Amino acid sequence: MDYRLYFLDRAGRIQRFEAYSRDTDEAAVLLTKAKICDQPIELWQQDRFIAKFPSLHEVLPRKPLADERARPGSGRCESDRSAV
């Protein structure tokens, strides 16, 4: 089955998406959990909403350490790192 992961901005708007094919919803959920980053993610299978996953900052709120702020790409989604 074809799934889409929608990465949301702070206002809840779609910033980007990634498309994947998985055999079951459970497999798609596992993939989505592995993609969790600093953006909330919604998992959809065509027009069927499956789940919303909070960002890491929502799950583990903390202030970044000084060395993390200085490191490019800290806390960003994997595909966003090339833009830094």
PDB file of C-alpha atoms in Angstrom:
ATOM      1  CA  MET A   1       0.000   0.000   0.000  1.00  0.00           C
ATOM      2  CA  ASP A   2       1.142   3.548  -0.653  1.00  0.00           C
ATOM      3  CA  TYR A   3       1.645   5.890   2.302  1.00  0.00           C
ATOM      4  CA  ARG A   4       2.670   9.498   2.729  1.00  0.00           C
ATOM      5  CA  LEU A   5       4.414  11.110   5.656  1.00  0.00           C
ATOM      6  CA  TYR A   6       3.519  14.784   5.935  1.00  0.00           C
ATOM      7  CA  PHE A   7       6.041  16.870   7.873  1.00  0.00           C
ATOM      8  CA  LEU A   8       4.263  19.832   9.472  1.00  0.00           C
ATOM      9  CA  ASP A   9       5.489  23.279  10.431  1.00  0.00           C
ATOM     10  CA  ARG A  10       4.668  24.958  13.750  1.00  0.00           C
ATOM     11  CA  ALA A  11       1.349  26.228  12.393  1.00  0.00           C
ATOM     12  CA  GLY A  12       0.326  22.711  11.324  1.00  0.00           C
ATOM     13  CA  ARG A  13       0.810  23.330   7.599  1.00  0.00           C
ATOM     14  CA  ILE A  14       2.474  20.753   5.394  1.00  0.00           C
ATOM     15  CA  GLN A  15       6.108  21.687   4.861  1.00  0.00           C
ATOM     16  CA  ARG A  16       7.047  18.621   2.816  1.00  0.00           C
ATOM     17  CA  PHE A  17       6.127  14.970   2.326  1.00  0.00           C
ATOM     18  CA  GLU A  18       7.747  11.619   1.670  1.00  0.00           C
ATOM     19  CA  ALA A  19       5.996   8.744  -0.111  1.00  0.00           C
ATOM     20  CA  TYR A  20       6.557   5.088   0.769  1.00  0.00           C
ATOM     21  CA  SER A  21       5.091   1.708  -0.002  1.00  0.00           C
ATOM     22  CA  ARG A  22       4.562  -0.747   2.865  1.00  0.00           C
ATOM     23  CA  ASP A  23       2.548  -3.960   3.190  1.00  0.00           C
ATOM     24  CA  THR A  24       0.659  -3.009   6.370  1.00  0.00           C
ATOM     25  CA  ASP A  25      -0.300  -0.014   8.486  1.00  0.00           C
ATOM     26  CA  GLU A  26       1.897  -1.402  11.260  1.00  0.00           C
ATOM     27  CA  ALA A  27       4.940  -1.379   8.970  1.00  0.00           C
ATOM     28  CA  ALA A  28       4.136   2.203   7.928  1.00  0.00           C
ATOM     29  CA  VAL A  29       3.835   3.244  11.585  1.00  0.00           C
ATOM     30  CA  LEU A  30       7.244   1.718  12.376  1.00  0.00           C
ATOM     31  CA  LEU A  31       8.796   3.597   9.466  1.00  0.00           C
ATOM     32  CA  THR A  32       7.194   6.841  10.630  1.00  0.00           C
ATOM     33  CA  LYS A  33       8.476   6.378  14.183  1.00  0.00           C
ATOM     34  CA  ALA A  34      11.980   6.024  12.778  1.00  0.00           C
ATOM     35  CA  LYS A  35      11.560   9.365  10.956  1.00  0.00           C
ATOM     36  CA  ILE A  36      10.492  11.420  13.998  1.00  0.00           C
ATOM     37  CA  CYS A  37      12.525  14.616  14.177  1.00  0.00           C
ATOM     38  CA  ASP A  38      11.916  18.250  15.121  1.00  0.00           C
ATOM     39  CA  GLN A  39       8.654  18.382  13.131  1.00  0.00           C
ATOM     40  CA  PRO A  40       5.322  16.694  13.809  1.00  0.00           C
ATOM     41  CA  ILE A  41       4.462  14.053  11.205  1.00  0.00           C
ATOM     42  CA  GLU A  42       1.092  12.842   9.937  1.00  0.00           C
ATOM     43  CA  LEU A  43       0.816   9.399   8.361  1.00  0.00           C
ATOM     44  CA  TRP A  44      -1.767   8.926   5.599  1.00  0.00           C
ATOM     45  CA  GLN A  45      -2.685   6.073   3.269  1.00  0.00           C
ATOM     46  CA  GLN A  46      -4.309   7.846   0.321  1.00  0.00           C
ATOM     47  CA  ASP A  47      -7.205   9.826   1.896  1.00  0.00           C
ATOM     48  CA  ARG A  48      -7.197   7.764   5.125  1.00  0.00           C
ATOM     49  CA  PHE A  49      -5.583   9.404   8.153  1.00  0.00           C
ATOM     50  CA  ILE A  50      -3.682   6.862  10.241  1.00  0.00           C
ATOM     51  CA  ALA A  51      -1.812   8.734  12.979  1.00  0.00           C
ATOM     52  CA  LYS A  52      -0.050  11.910  14.036  1.00  0.00           C
ATOM     53  CA  PHE A  53       3.364  11.757  15.679  1.00  0.00           C
ATOM     54  CA  PRO A  54       4.666  14.650  17.780  1.00  0.00           C
ATOM     55  CA  SER A  55       8.055  16.203  17.210  1.00  0.00           C
ATOM     56  CA  LEU A  56      10.952  15.236  19.430  1.00  0.00           C
ATOM     57  CA  HIS A  57      10.671  18.648  21.064  1.00  0.00           C
ATOM     58  CA  GLU A  58       7.102  17.896  22.097  1.00  0.00           C
ATOM     59  CA  VAL A  59       8.067  14.504  23.490  1.00  0.00           C
ATOM     60  CA  LEU A  60      11.378  15.478  25.106  1.00  0.00           C
ATOM     61  CA  PRO A  61      11.241  19.240  25.752  1.00  0.00           C
ATOM     62  CA  ARG A  62      14.570  20.670  26.813  1.00  0.00           C
ATOM     63  CA  LYS A  63      16.831  23.580  26.065  1.00  0.00           C
ATOM     64  CA  PRO A  64      19.650  22.809  23.639  1.00  0.00           C
ATOM     65  CA  LEU A  65      23.162  22.784  25.031  1.00  0.00           C
ATOM     66  CA  ALA A  66      25.500  25.520  23.857  1.00  0.00           C
ATOM     67  CA  ASP A  67      27.485  23.118  21.665  1.00  0.00           C
ATOM     68  CA  GLU A  68      24.276  21.832  19.993  1.00  0.00           C
ATOM     69  CA  ARG A  69      23.280  25.364  18.985  1.00  0.00           C
ATOM     70  CA  ALA A  70      26.659  25.820  17.346  1.00  0.00           C
ATOM     71  CA  ARG A  71      26.510  22.528  15.405  1.00  0.00           C
ATOM     72  CA  PRO A  72      24.799  22.769  12.004  1.00  0.00           C
ATOM     73  CA  GLY A  73      21.864  20.424  11.657  1.00  0.00           C
ATOM     74  CA  SER A  74      21.324  19.721  15.356  1.00  0.00           C
ATOM     75  CA  GLY A  75      17.809  18.451  15.975  1.00  0.00           C
ATOM     76  CA  ARG A  76      16.742  18.780  12.375  1.00  0.00           C
ATOM     77  CA  CYS A  77      15.063  16.240  10.181  1.00  0.00           C
ATOM     78  CA  GLU A  78      17.515  14.158   8.207  1.00  0.00           C
ATOM     79  CA  SER A  79      16.492  15.571   4.823  1.00  0.00           C
ATOM     80  CA  ASP A  80      16.682  19.155   6.151  1.00  0.00           C
ATOM     81  CA  ARG A  81      20.372  18.826   7.094  1.00  0.00           C
ATOM     82  CA  SER A  82      21.586  19.470   3.567  1.00  0.00           C
ATOM     83  CA  ALA A  83      19.900  22.881   3.592  1.00  0.00           C
ATOM     84  CA  VAL A  84      22.027  24.138   6.504  1.00  0.00           C
TER      85      VAL A  84
END
